[in-house]
């Protein structure tokens, strides 16, 4: 046969035995290939790159390590990640020598303290009064920040160290999700593990020790600070700090000694020793019990912070209230034995005499301003020309009354420290009163009133407070609306003022019965107010004379002797400020002041303005031409707004106050008249039309509306028992009692406003034809 198989043609003639073996091997190879294909089809799509795999050619024995890692992008190779870590400005710190690393760590801690944690800690803890709490708080904050940075270092080095140690590492070929796994060849793995052992492991050991040290220090600071806060927390649950705790002291027969000197008489007789004692105790004199007595006897008082001027002899030193009585007598006042709420108000020149006795004891520079009678009442007058920016009056915090407005919310660290210093200098308050003035019971108003009532009761405060009370007006001389008794309210003449006076007095009556009355009040045990008039006096003093300021977050209400003599002005020339750092309250000029000019401040604080009714309620005076006033006008039934704004402005410009004059008084009268016109124009806004149509019928209706509103002003004037001219005659005579004078001034100013509004409306109506 000629037909042959293809195999026979291609492979002629092997031995039969070899042919059978070859067929068997081919069958086995085909079965293995099929099984491998099935495994490949069932395996995941992720593939493993192995340099020593059987299905790839072997690398030559002389291949470099870089060539062995060619499958991994350069920036993802562990050896290159370690190099990048060493080159990074911050991450490289961990590989520095121990000294350099420690110095950088200290720099981070110091920078955090100065720029971040110390300013924050200062808002809570006063460095001069609570140094340990301040340092611990600042250190805690800095340790937290430093610890976070060290943790970042540790995590970065730990990550690279782990990739160096691992035999297989993940990597990404591109930005897409195509993660691969690289199995390191033996040479690469050996190199990487050497780097991990000799370069990364020592760094991680240093970082671990650093983190453990920071954590331990942070825990210790936190526990110590927490213990101090718990120890300084009062019964109300509010932290008052170590500043609220009195300093260790020795009570002797002559006074109180705070230092280690055993002989108090040495301090009383030697100003240099006294100054050293004061410096050791942060400005608190070592002979508190003798300080005022020596001042009355003409002794020189020296404190470490600033010297006090010597005083001429006033009276021989005597114990207790005798010296106070002698000083008050030297000042021309016999108010030391005045009954509660009736501290004598020195008339005439006695105001100056009482000031001259009190100011040297309280003020840093007592000769800059003096208290005198002014056109606004009793006020502060420059004793010589003074430049803008000059602090004309400064009082130490331990010589004023300070209570926190909301101790439970904003704390009471400053007020507690001021109270501790106050008691060290002026004598202890009753424990019930001491806790009350710093507590959340009642309002700041009631707590300040309670303190004043206790001072006026004769039980405490010392001679300096007797002199201060001698400067305060009596209750019967006050003109606040709360002071108007039912039989006096008719002098106000206007129904809204009378109703406000009635509600104010009723509120103080309720306060007296609930808190101060010796017959069932909350503070009955302190025997503060046996009569309603006592509470009325204290309430009026607080309402009309206290200041508001803040020490950090702590909002304070303050009674500041001497500073409360400053009168109010809508254009003040001075401003007040409490400086918690130096512990002083100051009045500072905002512009130059000639000798004899009055120092004026604003009573309104952040409130832009108050109407005369509000000023009368709170302070007992009114402003001439108060632009915040308003005329009460009733809208006519069903009448639409018709008044022309432009026409009203033209009418106002055509209404002069009086014949023009060149004096300052004439200029002020004209300015006051213009402010009344502004108040009248604002009161007429509900009656002003938005458009300006030229309609004769509308002009007639507008004229009728203007005439009706002018008639309302006239009716209010006619309802008063006296005419404006009569009131002005009474004021010009100057013979009225203080409260009656306040009432006449209030009603006269209201009549001037009504008259200005009536004239404006009448002139506008006349201009409409």
XYZ file of C-alpha atoms in Angstrom:
769
model
C 0.000 0.000 0.000
C 1.327 3.484 -0.796
C -0.809 5.436 1.638
C 1.170 6.360 4.801
C 0.208 8.168 8.015
C 1.373 11.762 8.427
C 3.335 10.757 11.447
C 5.115 8.126 9.518
C 6.046 10.612 6.879
C 7.372 13.168 9.432
C 9.123 10.823 11.840
C 10.514 7.807 10.118
C 11.395 4.771 12.022
C 11.815 4.964 15.864
C 11.975 1.720 17.729
C 8.607 0.376 18.759
C 9.399 0.482 22.478
C 10.359 4.189 22.337
C 7.234 5.060 20.475
C 5.040 3.573 23.189
C 6.865 5.459 25.938
C 6.524 8.715 24.075
C 2.798 8.249 23.666
C 2.363 7.546 27.349
C 4.329 10.712 28.286
C 2.263 12.781 25.895
C -0.920 11.528 27.450
C 0.310 12.446 30.926
C 1.418 15.912 29.772
C -1.983 16.542 28.186
C -3.802 15.610 31.380
C -1.547 17.877 33.483
C -2.043 20.753 31.063
C -5.793 20.379 31.203
C -5.764 20.346 35.020
C -3.595 23.488 35.108
C -5.959 25.216 32.718
C -8.888 24.386 34.945
C -7.033 25.767 38.007
C -6.176 28.959 36.140
C -9.793 29.472 35.110
C -11.002 28.988 38.715
C -8.276 31.216 40.299
C -8.870 34.995 41.062
C -7.763 37.605 38.575
C -5.070 38.933 40.901
C -1.740 37.467 39.863
C 1.442 36.820 41.810
C 4.741 37.947 40.440
C 7.521 35.599 41.603
C 11.034 35.939 40.341
C 11.696 32.234 40.908
C 8.441 30.934 39.280
C 8.869 27.783 37.127
C 7.015 29.242 34.139
C 9.372 32.278 33.786
C 13.018 32.263 32.905
C 15.426 32.494 35.853
C 17.173 35.897 36.458
C 20.855 35.755 36.016
C 22.858 35.350 39.218
C 24.493 38.711 38.642
C 21.162 40.791 38.550
C 21.147 43.964 40.807
C 18.675 44.477 43.689
C 16.998 47.270 41.760
C 16.427 44.959 38.843
C 14.930 42.402 41.195
C 12.350 45.063 42.304
C 11.602 46.362 38.836
C 7.929 45.274 39.080
C 7.279 47.747 41.970
C 7.129 51.504 41.209
C 10.138 53.316 42.649
C 8.208 55.490 45.121
C 6.479 52.385 46.565
C 9.644 50.379 47.234
C 10.244 50.138 51.007
C 13.872 51.185 50.692
C 12.843 54.355 48.834
C 10.017 55.010 51.343
C 12.641 54.914 54.106
C 14.810 57.387 52.188
C 11.807 59.715 51.738
C 11.091 59.464 55.448
C 14.653 60.545 56.281
C 14.397 63.474 53.864
C 11.034 64.798 55.153
C 11.609 67.942 57.333
C 9.433 66.778 60.212
C 9.646 62.955 59.937
C 13.465 63.120 59.871
C 13.497 64.406 63.466
C 13.115 60.847 64.754
C 16.408 59.755 63.125
C 18.415 62.617 64.639
C 20.839 62.047 67.519
C 19.126 61.987 70.894
C 20.280 65.479 71.870
C 19.036 67.101 68.665
C 15.746 65.194 68.854
C 15.222 66.273 72.498
C 15.928 69.921 71.693
C 13.367 69.913 68.893
C 10.859 68.203 71.135
C 11.452 70.876 73.764
C 11.029 73.587 71.138
C 7.661 72.164 70.127
C 6.556 72.073 73.768
C 7.763 75.633 74.452
C 6.170 77.001 71.273
C 2.838 75.362 72.061
C 2.995 76.761 75.578
C 3.772 80.333 74.574
C 1.499 80.608 71.547
C -1.431 78.361 72.417
C -1.835 76.729 75.800
C -0.602 79.569 78.061
C -2.986 82.214 76.593
C -5.854 79.738 76.900
C -4.928 78.759 80.464
C -4.678 82.430 81.430
C -8.382 82.857 80.688
C -9.180 80.426 83.514
C -6.271 80.703 85.954
C -4.645 84.033 86.863
C -0.839 83.492 86.739
C -0.189 85.892 89.605
C -2.882 84.436 91.880
C -3.021 80.786 90.799
C 0.468 80.055 89.440
C 0.422 76.280 90.021
C -2.970 75.828 88.362
C -1.863 78.049 85.482
C 1.388 76.109 84.918
C -0.328 72.717 85.124
C -3.117 73.791 82.773
C -0.679 75.212 80.206
C 1.567 72.131 80.472
C -1.397 69.793 79.988
C -2.385 71.524 76.764
C 1.176 71.535 75.439
C 1.647 67.865 76.314
C -1.465 66.952 74.337
C -0.247 68.799 71.228
C 3.295 67.428 71.566
C 1.961 63.915 72.087
C -0.138 64.099 68.929
C 2.928 65.144 66.907
C 5.055 62.342 68.384
C 2.290 59.854 67.619
C 2.357 61.002 63.999
C 6.116 60.361 63.906
C 5.703 56.907 65.412
C 2.949 55.871 62.999
C 4.975 57.002 59.959
C 8.146 55.129 60.974
C 6.189 52.083 62.113
C 4.468 51.821 58.729
C 7.761 51.908 56.788
C 9.360 49.467 59.237
C 6.540 47.009 58.683
C 6.942 47.139 54.894
C 10.663 46.550 55.279
C 10.109 43.457 57.417
C 7.328 41.870 55.346
C 8.280 39.195 52.772
C 5.430 40.230 50.460
C 4.216 43.819 50.066
C 1.204 45.307 48.240
C 1.715 47.980 45.603
C -0.256 49.832 42.925
C 0.807 49.876 39.294
C -1.312 52.956 38.482
C -3.887 55.279 40.042
C -6.669 52.779 39.390
C -7.634 49.970 41.697
C -5.187 47.379 40.390
C -3.417 46.353 43.567
C -0.635 43.776 43.193
C 1.482 41.799 45.628
C 5.234 41.610 45.267
C 7.059 38.662 46.817
C 10.537 39.854 47.651
C 13.492 37.853 46.372
C 15.832 36.580 49.055
C 18.438 39.260 48.451
C 15.867 42.093 48.645
C 14.236 40.620 51.742
C 17.614 40.275 53.478
C 18.528 43.890 52.714
C 15.139 45.251 53.855
C 15.180 43.334 57.121
C 18.680 44.577 57.858
C 17.452 48.162 57.343
C 14.440 47.507 59.585
C 16.585 46.041 62.339
C 19.417 48.582 62.355
C 17.754 51.838 61.234
C 14.032 51.721 61.949
C 13.867 49.662 65.123
C 16.094 52.033 67.228
C 14.019 55.005 66.061
C 10.791 53.279 67.060
C 12.264 52.441 70.463
C 13.072 56.138 71.087
C 9.608 57.194 69.947
C 7.924 54.599 72.172
C 9.842 55.815 75.213
C 9.002 59.415 74.320
C 5.298 58.639 73.979
C 5.254 56.733 77.259
C 7.007 59.621 78.998
C 4.581 62.171 77.549
C 1.601 60.025 78.519
C 2.856 59.594 82.074
C 3.578 63.308 82.459
C 0.181 64.187 80.983
C -1.556 61.835 83.391
C 0.332 63.262 86.368
C -0.440 66.874 85.386
C -4.098 66.042 84.787
C -4.478 64.285 88.138
C -2.701 67.078 90.018
C -4.728 69.786 88.264
C -7.946 67.877 88.907
C -7.058 67.591 92.584
C -6.392 71.327 92.836
C -9.670 72.113 91.103
C -11.590 69.780 93.416
C -9.903 71.361 96.419
C -10.777 74.851 95.158
C -14.421 74.104 94.346
C -16.922 75.701 96.695
C -20.244 74.412 97.981
C -21.997 75.663 94.828
C -19.838 73.429 92.674
C -17.994 76.414 91.173
C -14.201 76.516 91.085
C -12.797 79.536 92.904
C -9.202 78.337 93.093
C -6.435 78.795 95.566
C -6.805 82.580 95.265
C -10.054 82.353 97.225
C -8.362 80.685 100.173
C -6.944 83.123 102.722
C -3.204 83.193 103.222
C -1.769 81.787 106.470
C -1.843 84.487 109.083
C -1.212 85.256 112.719
C -3.854 87.272 114.555
C -2.269 89.454 117.232
C -3.603 92.096 119.565
C -2.479 94.873 117.227
C -3.486 93.466 113.890
C -2.902 90.664 111.391
C 0.566 89.412 110.429
C 0.973 87.466 107.181
C 4.749 87.020 107.127
C 7.104 85.304 109.539
C 7.983 88.345 111.588
C 6.882 87.796 115.137
C 6.682 91.433 116.228
C 3.904 93.358 114.537
C 4.914 96.589 116.220
C 8.120 96.541 114.155
C 6.065 96.705 110.977
C 3.827 99.444 112.344
C 6.848 101.589 113.141
C 9.163 100.821 110.225
C 7.910 101.479 106.716
C 10.829 99.631 105.093
C 10.027 96.428 106.965
C 6.350 96.940 106.136
C 7.182 97.252 102.459
C 9.210 94.021 102.585
C 6.292 92.297 104.278
C 3.892 93.598 101.634
C 6.207 92.472 98.826
C 6.383 88.974 100.288
C 2.593 88.833 100.392
C 1.911 90.236 96.891
C 0.984 93.706 98.061
C -1.058 92.854 101.154
C 0.225 94.953 104.084
C 1.453 93.025 107.064
C -0.342 95.241 109.578
C -3.842 95.342 108.164
C -5.377 96.087 111.530
C -3.254 99.214 111.938
C -3.180 100.614 108.439
C -6.086 103.029 108.635
C -5.253 104.049 112.188
C -1.736 104.978 111.159
C -3.095 106.883 108.176
C -5.374 108.910 110.410
C -2.457 109.660 112.711
C -0.336 110.891 109.812
C 1.820 107.822 109.244
C 3.283 107.070 105.829
C 1.966 103.934 104.135
C 4.287 102.086 101.759
C 3.291 99.121 99.634
C 5.615 97.084 97.478
C 3.728 97.932 94.269
C 3.512 101.703 94.657
C 4.038 104.303 97.393
C 1.141 106.153 98.967
C 1.377 109.834 99.766
C 1.701 110.963 103.355
C -1.281 112.661 104.938
C -1.268 115.530 107.400
C -2.270 114.550 110.927
C -5.992 114.153 111.329
C -6.397 112.692 114.792
C -4.518 110.577 117.259
C -4.657 106.860 116.552
C -7.408 105.176 118.470
C -8.760 101.653 118.304
C -11.803 100.618 116.283
C -14.534 103.089 115.490
C -12.970 105.906 117.544
C -10.394 106.560 114.858
C -13.054 106.416 112.177
C -15.175 108.889 114.099
C -12.174 111.169 114.520
C -11.391 111.044 110.801
C -15.011 111.671 109.892
C -15.090 114.615 112.262
C -11.885 115.982 110.739
C -13.562 115.712 107.342
C -16.508 117.730 108.542
C -18.888 114.765 108.603
C -20.411 113.100 111.608
C -21.707 110.166 109.639
C -19.873 107.442 111.500
C -22.878 106.873 113.689
C -25.471 107.440 110.963
C -28.337 104.958 110.993
C -28.709 102.265 108.351
C -29.359 103.693 104.908
C -28.969 107.254 106.095
C -25.300 107.995 105.582
C -25.003 111.740 105.784
C -24.692 113.510 102.455
C -22.314 116.395 103.067
C -23.781 119.619 101.719
C -21.842 122.375 100.014
C -18.153 122.517 100.818
C -18.445 119.438 103.055
C -18.366 117.296 99.886
C -14.837 118.545 99.269
C -13.852 117.994 102.895
C -15.152 114.415 102.908
C -13.358 113.759 99.615
C -10.086 115.138 100.965
C -10.303 112.685 103.864
C -11.197 109.655 101.736
C -9.220 110.063 98.496
C -5.675 109.764 99.987
C -6.631 106.430 101.542
C -7.900 104.888 98.289
C -6.433 106.605 95.221
C -2.972 106.060 93.770
C -2.636 109.780 92.887
C -5.184 111.621 95.004
C -4.353 115.141 93.775
C -5.479 114.851 90.141
C -9.241 115.280 90.630
C -11.453 116.555 93.431
C -15.142 116.188 94.268
C -17.155 119.405 94.013
C -20.621 120.717 93.244
C -21.096 120.980 89.473
C -24.033 121.929 87.203
C -24.827 118.186 87.054
C -24.739 117.740 90.830
C -21.828 116.409 92.829
C -19.066 115.357 90.439
C -15.340 115.010 89.768
C -13.395 118.062 88.605
C -9.824 118.239 87.278
C -7.540 119.868 89.846
C -5.037 120.834 87.118
C -4.713 120.487 83.334
C -4.643 116.810 82.413
C -3.634 115.177 79.128
C -5.588 112.571 77.212
C -4.662 109.018 78.176
C -3.976 109.965 81.783
C -5.488 107.727 84.471
C -7.011 110.391 86.700
C -8.365 107.959 89.285
C -7.221 104.423 90.186
C -8.565 102.222 92.985
C -7.166 98.839 94.020
C -9.426 95.808 93.715
C -9.180 95.184 97.467
C -10.786 98.592 98.080
C -13.946 98.014 96.049
C -16.973 95.719 96.220
C -17.057 93.106 93.438
C -19.643 90.375 92.868
C -19.921 87.981 89.898
C -23.047 88.365 87.787
C -23.369 84.657 86.932
C -20.926 82.643 89.061
C -22.405 79.328 87.997
C -21.769 80.027 84.299
C -18.708 82.270 84.066
C -16.963 81.463 87.344
C -15.935 83.728 90.193
C -12.153 83.496 90.461
C -11.488 87.240 90.355
C -14.326 88.232 92.673
C -13.360 85.495 95.160
C -9.745 86.692 95.192
C -10.867 90.326 95.546
C -13.135 89.358 98.450
C -10.287 87.521 100.199
C -8.048 90.588 99.861
C -10.889 92.888 100.937
C -11.460 90.890 104.118
C -7.725 90.818 104.846
C -7.610 94.608 104.718
C -11.015 95.715 105.996
C -12.148 92.882 108.255
C -14.049 89.638 107.940
C -17.581 89.505 106.608
C -20.053 87.269 108.430
C -19.711 83.774 106.943
C -23.336 83.817 105.746
C -22.767 87.110 103.912
C -19.361 86.071 102.539
C -20.845 82.960 100.932
C -23.930 84.860 99.745
C -22.084 87.565 97.783
C -20.220 84.913 95.750
C -23.100 82.475 95.354
C -25.693 81.997 92.643
C -28.475 82.879 95.067
C -30.255 86.037 94.082
C -28.946 88.452 91.472
C -25.849 90.633 91.389
C -28.180 93.461 92.438
C -29.309 91.801 95.676
C -25.795 90.624 96.558
C -24.273 94.089 96.191
C -27.189 95.598 98.130
C -26.625 93.089 100.951
C -22.932 94.047 101.144
C -23.758 97.762 101.259
C -26.413 97.222 103.923
C -23.931 95.386 106.097
C -21.405 98.220 105.736
C -24.071 100.802 106.582
C -25.328 98.821 109.588
C -22.260 99.787 111.612
C -20.982 96.217 112.080
C -17.992 96.324 109.782
C -15.976 97.917 107.044
C -13.676 100.121 109.100
C -13.036 103.836 108.896
C -12.517 104.034 105.130
C -16.064 102.808 104.521
C -17.461 105.258 107.050
C -15.862 108.028 105.038
C -17.273 106.566 101.834
C -20.772 106.339 103.284
C -20.446 109.960 104.298
C -20.139 110.862 100.600
C -23.261 108.940 99.586
C -26.614 110.741 99.431
C -29.426 109.906 101.805
C -32.459 108.019 100.588
C -34.640 111.120 100.920
C -32.277 112.989 98.598
C -32.419 110.447 95.775
C -34.549 111.041 92.682
C -34.783 107.566 91.134
C -38.354 106.571 90.396
C -38.239 103.853 93.059
C -37.683 106.581 95.672
C -40.973 108.360 94.963
C -43.474 107.575 97.717
C -47.191 107.454 96.783
C -47.728 110.980 98.095
C -44.840 112.294 95.947
C -45.670 110.715 92.577
C -48.084 113.455 91.557
C -45.057 115.719 91.092
C -44.106 113.634 88.045
C -47.446 114.727 86.430
C -47.288 112.195 83.554
C -49.178 108.928 83.994
C -46.493 106.673 82.473
C -43.833 108.038 84.859
C -46.153 107.602 87.824
C -46.974 103.998 86.848
C -43.269 103.180 86.394
C -42.454 104.701 89.784
C -45.176 102.611 91.412
C -43.945 99.331 89.856
C -40.310 100.055 90.754
C -41.157 100.742 94.387
C -43.324 97.622 94.561
C -40.420 95.523 93.258
C -38.090 96.869 95.963
C -40.781 96.254 98.575
C -40.949 92.625 97.460
C -37.145 92.375 97.577
C -37.102 93.751 101.111
C -39.710 91.282 102.363
C -38.133 88.276 100.636
C -34.429 88.878 101.295
C -33.408 91.714 103.618
C -36.188 92.125 106.155
C -35.325 91.148 109.708
C -38.822 89.696 109.933
C -38.601 86.628 107.753
C -36.262 87.624 104.923
C -33.731 85.166 103.530
C -30.903 87.084 105.241
C -32.851 87.937 108.401
C -30.082 86.493 110.570
C -27.673 89.196 109.403
C -29.963 91.996 110.650
C -29.373 94.070 107.525
C -32.582 96.085 107.081
C -35.030 96.717 109.873
C -36.964 99.229 107.762
C -38.073 99.277 104.157
C -36.254 102.608 103.753
C -32.952 100.838 104.506
C -33.426 98.434 101.597
C -34.648 101.288 99.400
C -31.464 103.242 100.079
C -29.160 100.305 99.282
C -31.131 99.408 96.141
C -30.921 102.987 94.917
C -27.160 103.148 95.565
C -26.562 99.935 93.624
C -28.909 100.926 90.812
C -27.407 104.352 90.284
C -23.733 103.959 91.214
C -22.424 100.489 90.311
C -20.172 99.687 87.342
C -20.154 96.633 85.088
C -16.948 95.143 83.695
C -15.316 91.764 83.145
C -12.209 89.836 84.201
C -11.757 87.347 81.388
C -15.042 85.473 81.058
C -16.190 86.554 84.521
C -18.715 89.400 84.281
C -18.616 91.603 87.376
C -20.713 94.260 89.058
C -18.659 96.726 91.083
C -19.128 99.465 93.648
C -16.014 101.631 93.346
C -15.579 104.378 95.962
C -14.589 107.764 94.524
C -15.024 106.619 90.907
C -18.812 106.536 91.393
C -18.749 110.321 91.809
C -18.286 110.739 88.026
C -21.386 112.050 86.240
C -22.890 110.900 82.948
C -22.675 112.630 79.583
C -23.742 111.710 76.073
C -20.312 113.063 75.017
C -17.975 111.695 77.718
C -14.345 112.725 78.101
C -13.239 109.670 80.109
C -13.753 105.924 80.191
C -13.524 103.368 82.951
C -11.797 99.991 82.933
C -11.020 97.170 85.329
C -7.536 95.711 84.784
C -7.507 92.201 86.304
C -3.765 91.873 85.766
C -2.779 94.834 87.937
C -5.874 94.562 90.137
C -6.943 98.185 89.631
C -10.031 100.051 88.459
C -9.233 103.278 86.602
C -10.859 106.301 84.998
C -8.794 107.364 81.973
C -9.222 110.565 79.962
C -10.057 110.255 76.275
C -9.207 113.884 75.549
C -7.325 116.755 77.181
C -9.058 118.332 80.160
C -8.378 121.848 81.471
C -8.302 122.613 85.169
C -11.788 122.982 86.616
C -13.484 120.907 83.889
C -15.693 118.021 84.979
C -14.705 114.386 84.366
C -17.638 112.756 82.554
C -18.263 109.130 81.631
C -21.071 107.240 79.904
C -23.433 105.238 82.091
C -24.849 103.343 79.129
C -22.027 100.866 78.515
C -22.789 98.881 75.365
C -26.370 100.182 75.227
C -26.461 102.937 72.601
C -29.083 105.115 74.309
C -31.777 105.340 76.957
C -34.904 107.395 77.040
C -35.383 109.951 79.787
C -37.942 107.667 81.454
C -35.274 104.926 81.695
C -32.643 107.359 82.917
C -35.054 108.649 85.542
C -35.837 105.103 86.628
C -32.221 104.016 87.003
C -30.315 107.178 87.924
C -32.761 109.908 88.906
C -31.915 112.447 86.168
C -32.897 113.309 82.600
C -30.943 114.644 79.618
C -31.900 117.916 77.979
C -32.856 117.128 74.404
C -32.681 113.332 74.547
C -32.958 111.999 70.988
C -33.962 108.579 72.392
C -37.234 110.004 73.765
C -40.583 109.564 72.033
C -43.912 111.368 71.942
C -46.920 109.161 72.733
C -49.417 109.770 69.912
C -52.666 107.897 69.304
C -53.389 106.949 65.670
C -56.695 108.442 64.556
C -59.264 105.745 63.847
C -59.114 104.554 60.256
C -56.741 107.303 59.127
C -54.034 106.294 56.646
C -50.425 107.542 56.908
C -50.454 110.883 55.107
C -47.625 113.045 56.451
C -44.906 114.039 54.017
C -41.390 113.227 55.269
C -39.862 116.065 53.232
C -42.461 118.509 54.494
C -41.797 117.533 58.131
C -38.053 118.018 57.708
C -38.621 121.450 56.163
C -40.934 122.387 59.013
C -38.314 121.285 61.561
C -35.653 123.421 59.889
C -37.979 126.405 60.093
C -38.521 126.017 63.879
C -35.556 127.628 65.685
C -35.149 127.108 69.418
C -34.750 130.798 70.205
C -33.086 133.906 68.924
C -29.542 133.049 67.852
C -26.836 133.867 70.351
C -23.105 133.508 70.502
C -22.678 131.973 73.942
C -21.986 128.314 74.659
C -25.275 128.110 76.566
C -27.157 129.356 73.497
C -25.397 126.812 71.310
C -26.274 123.999 73.725
C -29.916 125.133 73.883
C -30.103 125.087 70.081
C -28.510 121.602 69.960
C -30.962 120.300 72.582
C -33.874 121.712 70.585
C -32.666 119.939 67.429
C -32.410 116.655 69.327
C -36.009 117.075 70.499
C -37.047 117.609 66.895
C -35.272 114.374 65.966
C -37.197 112.556 68.692
C -40.460 114.099 67.451
C -39.749 113.122 63.838
C -39.057 109.511 64.897
C -42.333 109.502 66.839
C -44.185 110.582 63.681
C -42.834 107.757 61.503
C -46.054 105.653 61.757
C -47.965 108.587 60.253
C -45.571 109.261 57.336
C -46.628 108.280 53.794
C -44.199 106.388 51.619
C -44.885 108.321 48.410
C -45.189 112.032 47.658
C -48.275 112.345 45.377
C -49.361 115.867 44.422
C -53.043 115.435 45.152
C -55.013 118.442 46.508
C -57.463 116.131 48.289
C -54.581 114.300 49.924
C -53.028 117.608 51.045
C -56.261 118.523 52.818
C -56.352 115.192 54.640
C -52.668 115.531 55.524
C -53.343 118.979 56.989
C -56.181 117.545 59.083
C -53.945 114.736 60.371
C -51.139 117.122 61.297
C -53.608 119.370 63.126
C -55.085 116.356 64.993
C -51.635 115.174 66.119
C -50.684 118.700 67.212
C -53.885 118.791 69.234
C -52.875 115.545 70.985
C -49.594 117.166 72.019
C -51.487 120.173 73.345
C -53.900 117.945 75.293
C -50.981 116.233 77.019
C -49.558 119.631 77.947
C -52.956 120.816 79.226
C -53.311 117.714 81.426
C -50.319 118.765 83.513
C -50.863 120.686 86.736
C -48.184 123.248 85.884
C -47.066 124.966 82.712
C -43.579 124.646 81.272
C -42.771 128.266 82.102
C -43.609 127.680 85.764
C -41.398 124.598 85.933
C -38.497 126.461 84.398
C -38.908 129.214 86.981
C -38.766 126.614 89.777
C -35.599 125.086 88.348
C -33.953 128.470 87.858
C -34.637 129.435 91.476
C -32.569 126.457 92.704
C -34.421 126.135 96.006
C -36.061 122.733 95.440
C -35.386 119.608 97.479
C -33.339 117.072 95.490
C -36.202 114.672 94.735
C -38.636 117.427 93.836
C -35.979 119.000 91.621
C -35.567 115.674 89.782
C -39.347 115.417 89.278
C -39.642 118.990 87.994
C -36.673 118.469 85.622
C -38.228 115.262 84.252
C -41.660 116.748 83.629
C -40.218 119.986 82.205
C -38.146 118.070 79.661
C -41.195 116.055 78.635
C -43.112 119.314 78.136
C -40.303 120.740 76.010
C -40.477 117.675 73.780
C -44.273 117.944 73.444
C -43.967 121.642 72.659
C -41.343 120.968 69.957
C -43.539 118.260 68.401
C -46.629 120.498 68.499
C -44.817 123.431 66.855
C -43.373 121.160 64.169
C -46.808 119.742 63.313
C -48.457 123.152 63.335
C -45.828 124.607 61.026
C -46.172 121.614 58.702
C -49.955 121.993 58.608
C -49.611 125.713 57.875
C -47.271 124.935 54.992
C -49.946 122.768 53.356
C -52.129 125.824 52.755
